[in-house]
Amino acid sequence: MSQVAVEAPPKGGFSFDLCRRNGMLSKKGVPPPSYRKTGTTIVGLIFQDGVILGADTRATEGPIVCDKNCEKIHYMAPNIYCCGAGTAADTEAVTDMVSSQLQLHRYHTGRESRVVTALTLLKSHLFKYQGHVQAALVLGGVDANGPHLHTIYPHGSTDTLPFATMGSGSLAAMSVFESKYREGLTKEEGIKLVCEAICSGIFNDLGSGSNVDVCVITKGQKEYLRNHQLPNPRTYVSSKRFSFPKKTEVLLTRITPLKEMVEVIGGGDIMEE
Amino acid sequence: MSIFEYNGSALIAMVGKNCFAIASDRRLGVQLQTIATDFQRIYKVHDRLFLGLSGLATDAQTLYQRLVFRHKLYQLREERDMKPETFASLVSAILYEKRFGPYFCQPVIAGLGDEDKPFICTMDSIGAKELAKDFVVAGTASESLYGACESMFRPDMEPEDLFETISQALLSSVDRDCLSGWGGHVYVVTPTEVKERILKGRMD
Amino acid sequence: MTKQQANWSPYDNNGGSCVAIAGADYCVMAADTRMSSGYNILTREYSKICKLADKAVMASSGFQADVNALQKQLAAKHLTYQHQHNKQMSCPAMAQLLSNTLYYKRFFPYYAFNVLGGLDSEGKGCVFTYDAVGSYERVGYSSQGSGSTLIMPFLDNQLKSPSPLLLPAQDAVTPLSESEAVDLVKTVFASATERDIYTGDKLEIVVLNAGGIHREYMELRKD
């Protein structure tokens, strides 16, 4: 046991050390903690020469917004990106894990990653954990076989669709897609439709909010449009600066000077051999 | 009652102009009973990097020890201090390792990175990073702190201004939270010095 | 005996925040106009502020069906009062009536969190804050609803009123001017809207002063 504790860095995989203790606490009536969620609207669609992904940028913990401008479109490979909804830590970790596996696979084979490879890696990981890794994903990319768009559910089941939505705002976004999507959209039309779908999630679903992120992937090219639209600026900033009526009272002050960074001055003599 | 509310805490970090501040309350309680009024919740990782741990105090201290251990190994191997971004990734990885049996702990990380660029970050108890440009908060008083910071924060504050703002935000928030309070502990870090101050607050 | 618990609740929470600030000769009441349920917005234009008498205005968050029933109840009682006394109810009297009305339903409460604001007999601003079962207090300022935890610390910081235990008793009203108070209310709502998902859409501000009741609106974030 002591050997295991000292072993660092760990070999990877989950550690279940604290499960017994936490289970005991749960049984005694202490509710398990809530995690940071991305309430989220995430969408994707296939247009005439590739895939467009879109996401809002709000992260919530219960009724409180904890991040107003988070990134939900995760990098998987140069030609593949993935939107994540669900528990923030899970979507982040699962996409990071798979993207490094893909990178290693590319080093091994020397070829561009395929979307199905990412899809299989993601779904097998999620299936292994039987829905306890709470990640709902929209995976999109363009590879040797053309553009692909998939959705992956937390239990590991997948769909292959021309247009897809996920997260708490999925219904709002899907209603836009269902009424306006058609085959062979141009890039501009595609981006506009994605933005409209995300905005309908932002405005009609309380779990989604703030800005619109878009990612356009075409053959051999990608455009990550971070904060493509900013439809929700702060509505009021007071013209006057608030002063503090009561000054803070300090009991003790301790000042520690930091060492000056030593500057290396160039132009000196070159050291002799 | 949530386990995060067992000991009670309030943590906050703010960014100023080429500087940052991190502050916490000083109360350690067991539910509504106060145990200590000089509790350290903010730890120094190295001169330019600070870590605050809110939540269950026993987990916070265990986690801190593991992080110090890993940071020392890094220093031995690399002969340099960790960058704040790197440290945040380390904390996140350590927390996510225990995804299904987490430490009941919400960290706040604040540091000066390359070219004295301030970095602040918070996470939930399973390591979902939240990088912010303005301020981050954690602990039982987090809702109050969000409200206070949203109203008080201004971008590009000078160190003294930043100190006053973070202190006012902290003190007015903990006064509305039963589980945190008893004064505050504030660190203001500029490229040249660390100014640590202990604040007087309500003692109830 | 299979079913032990009801899986249906007679209550819902429709969210929203209310703020009231009392000044020397005015009272500012404010609330957002969003009504929501779960993750859905039911309407973006629902007024949470209700005029009960010429000098008494109530802002309520919580379950709007209960709030509506409560407002009707108070309106009926106020009508009876007018018939009996041939005058409008004063704000402190309305405050006591509201407390009694809430406590009358002690064991099946109105799920309503109210602030009552107005002008007292001397024309001074007054604010009364309540819990759901009628406990109330006269204060200088107050906030209720989903964003109240975010709003209250900043109000404390700016307006901290003297302790009610102080002797001789001191005025709880804020030293701010009317326009400063309105500016403060706008700031706290803009801040609360940034972080509370149930607060937003539009801010309704009602100002009571010697000149009567005056209403204004400000846009808030709609996400």
XYZ file of C-alpha atoms in Angstrom:
700
model
C 0.000 0.000 0.000
C 2.692 2.453 1.018
C 4.582 1.500 -2.137
C 1.560 2.366 -4.251
C 1.061 5.690 -2.521
C 4.603 6.818 -3.242
C 4.605 5.668 -6.830
C 4.408 8.761 -8.951
C 3.464 9.777 -11.497
C 0.651 7.234 -11.583
C 0.183 4.902 -14.494
C -3.206 6.265 -15.457
C -6.733 5.026 -15.068
C -9.137 5.883 -12.298
C -8.391 5.462 -8.612
C -11.140 4.187 -6.398
C -9.372 4.800 -3.044
C -11.965 7.150 -1.656
C -15.065 5.305 -2.889
C -15.554 3.372 0.352
C -15.331 6.504 2.450
C -17.554 8.542 0.164
C -20.031 5.689 -0.031
C -20.119 5.577 3.757
C -20.853 9.316 3.833
C -23.645 8.898 1.281
C -25.168 6.145 3.345
C -25.091 8.380 6.411
C -27.203 10.881 4.547
C -24.637 13.263 3.082
C -25.692 13.848 -0.519
C -23.002 13.362 -3.161
C -21.637 16.638 -4.538
C -22.848 18.284 -7.715
C -20.353 18.755 -10.510
C -19.890 21.522 -13.004
C -22.093 20.857 -15.994
C -22.261 22.299 -19.402
C -26.062 22.659 -19.715
C -25.308 23.378 -23.298
C -26.566 23.566 -26.803
C -24.203 21.838 -29.233
C -24.915 21.222 -32.884
C -23.335 19.991 -36.089
C -24.311 19.737 -39.739
C -22.905 18.552 -43.033
C -22.733 21.119 -45.828
C -21.599 20.809 -49.425
C -17.879 20.559 -48.736
C -17.518 19.561 -45.106
C -18.815 19.773 -41.591
C -19.764 22.709 -39.352
C -19.889 22.376 -35.575
C -21.386 24.922 -33.187
C -21.675 25.445 -29.431
C -22.751 28.001 -26.849
C -20.265 29.028 -24.129
C -22.083 28.759 -20.790
C -21.060 26.403 -17.972
C -23.386 26.087 -14.998
C -23.378 24.627 -11.530
C -27.007 24.383 -10.469
C -28.668 27.749 -11.145
C -25.381 29.663 -11.188
C -23.276 30.397 -14.255
C -19.698 29.532 -13.350
C -18.105 30.189 -16.729
C -19.547 32.711 -19.134
C -17.174 31.956 -21.969
C -15.977 28.357 -21.895
C -14.867 26.308 -24.880
C -17.063 23.373 -25.765
C -15.632 22.557 -29.174
C -12.682 20.323 -28.396
C -9.761 19.500 -30.634
C -9.495 15.802 -31.552
C -7.208 15.834 -34.584
C -6.316 18.492 -37.180
C -9.270 17.341 -39.277
C -11.630 16.311 -36.463
C -13.319 18.355 -33.726
C -15.822 17.338 -31.081
C -18.490 19.271 -29.135
C -19.143 18.124 -25.591
C -22.185 18.338 -23.308
C -22.703 16.875 -19.849
C -20.334 16.891 -16.873
C -17.581 19.334 -17.829
C -14.716 17.257 -16.427
C -15.849 14.161 -18.331
C -16.219 15.823 -21.728
C -12.847 17.506 -21.284
C -11.066 14.335 -20.135
C -12.595 11.955 -22.635
C -11.838 14.181 -25.630
C -8.289 14.850 -24.407
C -7.669 11.156 -23.906
C -8.927 10.194 -27.331
C -7.129 13.059 -29.060
C -3.802 11.856 -27.648
C -4.572 8.308 -28.712
C -5.279 9.629 -32.193
C -2.021 11.580 -32.225
C -0.084 8.428 -31.286
C -1.967 6.514 -33.952
C -0.964 9.118 -36.518
C 2.687 8.849 -35.486
C 2.396 5.093 -35.886
C 0.703 5.006 -39.261
C 1.763 8.324 -40.741
C -1.749 8.930 -42.046
C -4.526 11.349 -41.338
C -6.875 10.224 -38.576
C -10.304 9.005 -39.595
C -13.499 10.095 -37.950
C -14.632 6.500 -37.387
C -11.432 5.833 -35.432
C -12.263 8.672 -33.055
C -15.858 7.507 -32.924
C -14.907 3.942 -31.988
C -12.409 5.063 -29.347
C -14.962 7.391 -27.775
C -17.865 4.965 -27.774
C -15.830 2.056 -26.434
C -14.586 4.217 -23.562
C -18.080 5.458 -22.759
C -19.620 1.998 -23.078
C -16.987 0.582 -20.737
C -18.158 2.970 -18.025
C -21.844 2.213 -18.599
C -22.976 5.837 -18.647
C -21.109 6.863 -15.498
C -18.755 8.964 -17.618
C -21.391 11.550 -18.424
C -20.415 12.877 -21.838
C -22.797 13.512 -24.721
C -20.831 14.375 -27.826
C -21.218 15.646 -31.355
C -18.230 14.488 -33.386
C -17.473 15.944 -36.785
C -14.637 15.792 -39.255
C -13.503 15.334 -42.817
C -11.244 12.434 -43.745
C -10.318 10.249 -46.725
C -13.936 9.114 -46.958
C -15.421 12.610 -46.950
C -17.319 14.529 -44.289
C -18.755 12.695 -41.267
C -21.007 13.736 -38.428
C -21.828 11.533 -35.448
C -23.531 11.898 -32.104
C -22.403 9.821 -29.142
C -24.591 9.263 -26.105
C -23.211 8.812 -22.561
C -23.831 5.045 -22.624
C -21.812 4.609 -25.808
C -24.491 4.371 -28.474
C -23.930 6.403 -31.622
C -25.798 7.923 -34.528
C -24.649 9.006 -37.960
C -26.638 11.969 -39.175
C -26.593 14.849 -41.675
C -27.447 17.261 -38.851
C -27.358 16.725 -35.105
C -27.956 18.501 -31.798
C -27.173 17.604 -28.181
C -27.470 19.011 -24.682
C -30.299 20.708 -22.793
C -30.914 23.079 -25.708
C -31.035 20.278 -28.253
C -34.768 20.552 -28.868
C -34.640 24.295 -29.456
C -31.742 23.854 -31.872
C -33.264 20.823 -33.597
C -36.450 22.744 -34.331
C -34.379 25.203 -36.355
C -32.563 22.414 -38.212
C -35.734 20.461 -38.912
C -37.395 23.477 -40.500
C -34.457 24.915 -42.432
C -31.856 22.224 -43.157
C -31.418 20.962 -46.694
C -28.712 19.082 -48.533
C -25.939 20.950 -50.292
C -25.821 24.100 -48.166
C -22.996 26.513 -48.943
C -20.473 27.428 -46.259
C -22.103 30.803 -45.544
C -25.584 29.284 -45.395
C -24.272 26.518 -43.158
C -22.613 28.905 -40.685
C -25.746 31.042 -40.613
C -27.955 28.036 -39.890
C -25.629 26.768 -37.156
C -25.594 30.202 -35.514
C -29.360 30.398 -35.688
C -29.690 26.962 -34.074
C -27.238 27.822 -31.291
C -28.948 31.180 -30.700
C -32.293 29.475 -30.349
C -30.701 27.300 -27.667
C -29.048 30.325 -26.015
C -32.255 32.351 -25.841
C -34.814 29.634 -25.118
C -32.899 27.265 -22.848
C -31.677 28.544 -19.495
C -28.873 25.973 -19.417
C -27.286 27.551 -22.478
C -26.096 31.101 -22.918
C -23.498 33.753 -23.773
C -21.683 33.461 -27.102
C -21.610 31.325 -30.239
C -18.549 29.269 -31.145
C -18.344 27.776 -34.623
C -15.898 25.377 -36.240
C -15.857 24.768 -39.995
C -13.984 21.716 -41.239
C -13.430 21.150 -44.951
C -11.044 18.877 -46.857
C -7.527 19.710 -45.651
C -8.673 22.885 -43.934
C -10.380 24.084 -40.780
C -11.585 27.363 -39.361
C -12.184 27.671 -35.638
C -14.347 30.768 -35.186
C -14.133 31.326 -31.420
C -16.861 33.734 -30.266
C -18.222 34.063 -33.800
C -21.208 35.955 -32.400
C -21.525 37.835 -29.112
C -25.286 38.326 -28.725
C -25.259 38.877 -24.949
C -23.147 41.779 -23.756
C -23.644 43.177 -20.265
C -26.607 45.545 -20.454
C -25.636 48.150 -17.893
C -22.383 49.537 -16.603
C -22.761 52.350 -14.138
C -21.253 55.620 -15.317
C -19.935 56.382 -11.861
C -17.343 54.324 -10.020
C -18.641 52.763 -6.856
C -16.609 53.719 -3.850
C -16.490 51.660 -0.698
C -18.127 53.488 2.214
C -16.194 51.533 4.816
C -12.478 50.934 4.322
C -11.088 47.506 5.180
C -9.188 47.215 8.405
C -5.852 45.463 8.129
C -4.499 43.677 11.204
C -1.161 42.592 9.845
C 0.914 43.130 6.717
C 3.826 41.045 5.612
C 5.820 41.979 2.533
C 8.107 39.483 0.862
C 10.239 40.953 -1.917
C 10.690 38.591 -4.834
C 14.101 37.936 -6.268
C 14.786 40.032 -9.331
C 15.018 37.997 -12.463
C 18.677 37.946 -13.508
C 18.971 39.482 -16.921
C 21.462 37.862 -19.206
C 23.278 40.627 -20.998
C 24.213 39.742 -24.502
C 27.333 40.877 -26.324
C 29.875 39.457 -23.827
C 32.967 37.451 -24.741
C 32.347 34.015 -26.052
C 33.564 31.379 -23.645
C 36.793 29.757 -24.651
C 36.806 26.133 -25.591
C -26.208 19.179 4.085
C -23.605 18.843 1.396
C -20.165 17.641 2.446
C -18.699 20.847 0.983
C -20.489 22.723 3.743
C -18.990 20.696 6.576
C -16.087 23.042 7.303
C -17.214 26.180 5.455
C -14.974 28.327 3.297
C -14.749 31.293 0.973
C -12.068 31.671 -1.679
C -11.542 34.247 -4.358
C -8.859 35.221 -6.867
C -8.780 38.348 -9.013
C -6.642 39.654 -11.813
C -5.237 43.184 -11.899
C -2.749 44.943 -14.110
C 0.332 42.683 -14.176
C -0.642 41.371 -10.768
C -3.158 39.157 -9.072
C -4.713 38.735 -5.658
C -5.991 35.645 -3.892
C -7.997 35.787 -0.691
C -9.768 33.468 1.724
C -11.668 33.608 4.983
C -10.053 32.314 8.188
C -12.788 30.201 9.758
C -12.600 26.466 10.252
C -15.838 25.030 11.513
C -17.581 21.744 12.053
C -20.974 22.577 10.655
C -22.202 25.525 12.723
C -19.569 25.263 15.448
C -16.413 27.288 14.952
C -13.218 25.333 15.622
C -10.470 27.719 14.561
C -10.301 31.342 13.522
C -6.820 31.410 12.015
C -7.122 28.631 9.491
C -4.863 28.668 6.441
C -6.715 27.865 3.272
C -4.258 29.416 0.826
C -0.950 27.684 0.268
C 2.156 28.921 -1.463
C 3.388 26.518 -4.110
C 6.305 28.717 -5.064
C 6.992 32.467 -4.957
C 4.722 33.327 -7.851
C 2.105 30.580 -7.565
C -0.614 30.200 -4.942
C -3.223 27.562 -4.366
C -6.443 27.897 -2.373
C -8.415 24.815 -1.391
C -12.050 25.086 -0.362
C -14.323 22.283 0.745
C -13.617 19.501 3.218
C -10.488 20.542 5.144
C -9.135 17.014 5.606
C -9.240 16.407 1.861
C -7.788 19.849 1.202
C -4.738 19.093 3.329
C -4.235 15.635 1.851
C -4.537 17.019 -1.637
C -2.120 19.822 -0.808
C 0.481 17.326 0.409
C 0.172 15.289 -2.767
C 0.508 18.424 -4.874
C 3.596 19.609 -2.997
C 5.102 16.174 -3.486
C 4.462 16.246 -7.207
C 5.742 19.800 -7.506
C 8.959 18.870 -5.731
C 9.485 15.920 -8.059
C 8.966 18.305 -10.971
C 11.513 20.740 -9.546
C 14.069 17.970 -9.100
C 13.580 16.662 -12.587
C 13.257 19.975 -14.428
C 15.293 22.324 -12.199
C 12.628 25.048 -12.489
C 9.335 26.010 -10.989
C 6.076 24.918 -12.533
C 4.191 27.374 -14.693
C 0.697 28.112 -13.391
C -0.894 26.530 -16.482
C 1.108 23.349 -15.935
C 0.222 23.274 -12.278
C -3.465 23.694 -13.090
C -3.290 20.721 -15.440
C -1.582 18.696 -12.719
C -4.280 19.513 -10.182
C -6.965 18.736 -12.733
C -5.388 15.359 -13.555
C -5.034 14.431 -9.885
C -8.663 15.312 -9.222
C -10.013 13.555 -12.295
C -8.130 10.403 -11.352
C -10.604 10.148 -8.507
C -13.637 10.766 -10.746
C -15.731 8.112 -9.040
C -14.562 8.798 -5.484
C -13.575 12.445 -5.454
C -11.743 14.626 -2.964
C -14.404 16.973 -1.637
C -12.356 19.938 -2.593
C -12.626 22.838 -4.983
C -9.266 24.436 -5.781
C -8.480 27.989 -6.817
C -5.138 28.494 -8.527
C -3.513 31.875 -9.075
C -0.052 32.620 -10.342
C 2.164 34.812 -12.457
C 3.240 33.118 -15.637
C 5.749 34.028 -18.313
C 6.285 37.769 -18.784
C 4.395 38.358 -15.508
C 1.085 37.503 -17.080
C -1.410 36.736 -14.325
C -3.222 33.411 -14.453
C -6.231 32.401 -12.397
C -8.269 29.261 -12.524
C -10.733 27.226 -10.535
C -12.067 23.695 -10.803
C -14.880 21.589 -9.490
C -14.075 18.593 -7.303
C -13.364 16.333 -10.296
C -11.044 18.696 -12.120
C -13.152 20.550 -14.689
C -10.961 23.578 -15.304
C -12.457 27.024 -15.567
C -10.063 29.638 -16.845
C -11.272 33.178 -16.328
C -9.851 36.543 -17.305
C -11.357 38.497 -14.420
C -12.093 36.623 -11.191
C -12.823 33.154 -9.839
C -14.515 32.111 -6.599
C -15.113 28.933 -4.610
C -16.478 27.733 -1.297
C -19.738 27.954 0.623
C -19.963 31.706 0.026
C -19.457 31.315 -3.727
C -22.860 32.661 -4.760
C -22.437 35.788 -2.661
C -18.921 36.174 -3.998
C -20.106 35.923 -7.603
C -22.606 38.707 -6.971
C -20.143 40.942 -5.156
C -17.369 40.448 -7.726
C -19.687 41.009 -10.692
C -20.601 44.398 -9.236
C -17.208 45.453 -7.894
C -14.659 44.129 -10.371
C -13.048 46.480 -12.861
C -10.381 45.408 -15.350
C -6.711 46.485 -15.045
C -6.637 47.520 -11.398
C -3.384 48.568 -9.750
C -2.210 46.412 -6.789
C -3.585 48.686 -4.043
C -6.909 49.114 -5.809
C -7.071 45.377 -6.353
C -6.434 44.740 -2.677
C -9.277 47.029 -1.624
C -11.683 45.485 -4.139
C -10.930 41.862 -3.310
C -11.093 42.595 0.435
C -14.431 44.380 0.166
C -15.858 41.596 -2.006
C -14.643 38.947 0.427
C -15.802 40.649 3.612
C -19.242 41.654 2.373
C -19.820 38.131 1.025
C -18.758 36.184 4.092
C -21.026 38.368 6.224
C -23.957 36.808 4.345
C -22.674 33.251 4.804
C -22.953 31.513 8.187
C -20.206 29.021 7.453
C -17.356 31.332 6.560
C -15.944 34.516 7.978
C -13.832 35.579 10.952
C -11.653 37.937 8.948
C -9.717 37.371 5.782
C -6.324 36.475 4.436
C -5.250 38.318 1.293
C -2.189 37.884 -0.889
C -1.452 40.473 -3.544
C 1.305 39.317 -5.855
C 3.148 41.651 -8.207
C 6.271 40.762 -10.205
C 8.438 42.338 -7.508
C 6.811 41.435 -4.223
C 4.216 39.436 -2.364
C 2.076 41.423 0.038
C 0.244 39.285 2.556
C -2.391 40.931 4.720
C -4.740 39.756 7.426
C -8.101 41.505 7.498
C -10.325 42.294 10.408
C -13.843 41.040 9.973
C -16.984 40.314 11.934
C -16.500 37.698 14.583
C -19.804 35.862 14.267
C -49.457 0.097 1.052
C -47.069 0.592 -1.824
C -46.898 4.306 -2.353
C -45.219 6.190 0.458
C -44.595 9.569 -1.079
C -46.356 11.827 -3.493
C -44.426 12.145 -6.704
C -46.181 15.365 -7.515
C -45.638 18.698 -5.857
C -48.224 21.452 -5.642
C -45.381 23.955 -5.886
C -43.067 25.140 -8.628
C -40.409 27.823 -8.559
C -40.728 30.439 -11.262
C -37.499 32.225 -10.298
C -36.727 35.901 -10.585
C -35.309 38.488 -8.212
C -36.739 41.505 -6.400
C -35.000 44.445 -4.756
C -36.326 47.307 -2.662
C -34.474 50.343 -1.337
C -35.930 52.928 1.005
C -34.701 56.509 1.008
C -35.560 59.604 3.005
C -38.472 60.619 0.752
C -38.708 57.842 -1.826
C -38.800 54.088 -2.215
C -37.356 52.163 -5.156
C -38.778 48.746 -5.987
C -37.328 46.613 -8.767
C -37.779 43.147 -10.221
C -36.887 41.369 -13.427
C -39.716 40.309 -15.739
C -38.634 36.746 -16.543
C -40.877 33.869 -15.514
C -39.304 30.456 -15.858
C -39.845 26.845 -14.915
C -36.947 24.406 -14.890
C -34.750 25.224 -17.872
C -37.620 26.857 -19.794
C -38.619 30.487 -20.045
C -42.408 30.736 -19.748
C -42.566 34.442 -20.543
C -40.153 37.342 -20.776
C -42.704 39.985 -19.783
C -44.234 39.092 -16.458
C -44.474 41.880 -13.939
C -43.601 40.733 -10.423
C -44.446 44.150 -8.997
C -47.991 44.772 -7.842
C -49.530 47.996 -6.573
C -51.550 47.174 -3.451
C -52.416 50.699 -2.341
C -51.479 54.252 -3.276
C -48.416 54.077 -1.067
C -47.717 50.342 -0.892
C -46.176 48.220 -3.634
C -45.293 44.549 -3.408
C -42.668 42.648 -5.410
C -42.743 38.868 -5.165
C -40.768 35.951 -6.518
C -41.329 32.248 -5.999
C -44.378 30.411 -7.332
C -46.335 32.921 -9.408
C -49.643 31.049 -9.127
C -49.463 31.475 -5.356
C -48.300 35.059 -5.773
C -51.338 35.757 -7.924
C -53.681 34.221 -5.370
C -51.998 36.251 -2.646
C -52.350 39.493 -4.610
C -56.073 38.837 -5.140
C -56.538 38.066 -1.464
C -54.823 41.301 -0.482
C -56.764 43.323 -3.037
C -60.043 41.968 -1.632
C -59.036 42.746 1.928
C -57.894 46.196 0.882
C -61.252 46.848 -0.773
C -63.063 45.894 2.433
C -60.740 48.198 4.363
C -61.525 51.070 2.011
C -65.256 50.521 2.434
C -64.954 50.450 6.209
C -62.523 53.316 6.689
C -63.000 55.361 3.548
C -59.212 55.686 2.978
C -56.273 53.900 1.450
C -54.310 51.528 3.651
C -50.946 52.873 4.830
C -47.804 50.925 4.007
C -47.106 49.722 7.589
C -50.732 48.562 7.874
C -50.462 46.707 4.593
C -47.237 45.145 5.912
C -49.065 43.727 8.923
C -51.948 42.539 6.716
C -49.516 40.747 4.417
C -47.873 39.057 7.382
C -51.240 37.868 8.716
C -52.336 36.664 5.291
C -49.160 34.633 4.908
C -49.309 33.162 8.402
C -52.944 32.198 7.914
C -51.624 29.546 5.559
C -48.859 28.428 7.911
C -49.191 24.712 7.115
C -49.821 24.987 3.376
C -47.940 28.197 2.684
C -48.037 30.510 -0.264
C -44.696 29.772 -1.951
C -44.010 33.487 -2.309
C -41.043 35.557 -1.225
C -42.119 39.144 -0.921
C -40.741 42.578 -0.361
C -43.170 45.350 0.371
C -42.127 48.926 -0.219
C -43.820 52.255 0.084
C -44.050 55.488 1.999
C -45.089 55.672 5.627
C -47.373 58.297 7.217
C -44.486 60.799 7.375
C -43.695 60.279 3.693
C -40.498 58.438 4.509
C -39.504 55.415 2.424
C -40.105 52.055 4.062
C -39.266 48.502 3.074
C -40.603 45.330 4.667
C -39.062 41.965 3.921
C -40.811 38.610 4.440
C -40.347 34.880 4.503
C -42.972 32.542 3.027
C -44.923 32.175 6.275
C -45.179 35.796 7.318
C -42.172 36.614 9.470
C -41.345 40.211 8.611
C -39.076 43.074 9.451
C -38.814 46.747 8.540
C -35.453 47.353 6.883
C -33.675 49.975 4.824
C -33.185 47.743 1.801
C -33.821 44.141 0.877
C -33.691 41.595 -1.903
C -35.636 38.383 -2.438
C -35.702 35.580 -4.989
C -33.290 33.447 -6.969
C -30.641 36.153 -7.313
C -30.916 37.506 -3.779
C -27.739 35.769 -2.577
C -25.837 37.514 -5.356
C -27.413 40.914 -4.810
C -27.470 41.156 -1.022
C -23.700 41.367 -0.332
C -23.269 44.334 -2.649
C -26.265 46.142 -1.170
C -24.769 45.508 2.267
C -21.490 46.919 1.087
C -23.014 50.096 -0.328
C -25.908 50.764 2.045
C -25.099 48.996 5.310
C -27.788 50.132 7.696
C -27.244 50.614 11.418
C -28.091 47.780 13.788
C -31.697 47.847 15.004
C -30.354 47.248 18.511
C -28.538 50.582 18.612
C -29.709 53.118 21.183
C -30.952 55.706 20.458
C -32.635 54.095 17.442
C -31.291 55.243 14.086
C -32.976 55.652 10.744
C -32.667 52.603 8.508
C -33.190 54.574 5.300
C -30.240 54.973 2.964
C -28.432 58.266 2.484
C -28.467 57.843 -1.299
C -30.354 60.200 -3.573
C -33.169 58.794 -5.700
C -31.140 58.717 -8.927
C -28.186 57.073 -7.138
C -30.493 54.391 -5.770
C -31.919 53.685 -9.235
C -28.385 53.468 -10.617
C -27.440 51.011 -7.857
C -30.475 48.848 -8.587
C -29.592 48.749 -12.293
C -26.038 47.704 -11.449
C -27.017 44.882 -9.107
C -29.526 43.496 -11.590
C -27.047 43.631 -14.474
C -24.615 41.740 -12.215
C -27.139 39.169 -11.010
C -28.259 38.512 -14.592
C -24.686 37.669 -15.540
C -24.572 34.795 -13.062
C -28.116 33.705 -12.181
C -29.871 31.803 -14.954
C -33.355 32.596 -13.610
C -32.890 36.377 -13.651
C -33.018 38.290 -16.928
C -34.920 39.667 -19.903
C -36.073 43.028 -18.530
C -35.855 45.073 -15.360
C -38.924 46.862 -14.083
C -38.249 49.708 -11.677
C -41.012 51.378 -9.700
C -40.211 54.568 -7.818
C -42.596 55.877 -5.160
C -42.238 59.447 -3.950
C -44.334 62.454 -3.031
C -45.180 62.881 -6.722
C -46.769 59.430 -6.907
C -45.706 56.224 -8.618
C -43.319 56.278 -11.553
C -42.273 53.248 -13.618
C -39.247 52.657 -15.833
C -37.725 49.722 -17.683
C -34.232 48.561 -18.587
C -33.201 45.696 -20.858
C -31.317 42.772 -19.318
C -29.575 39.802 -20.918
C -32.011 37.465 -22.612
C -29.997 34.219 -22.528
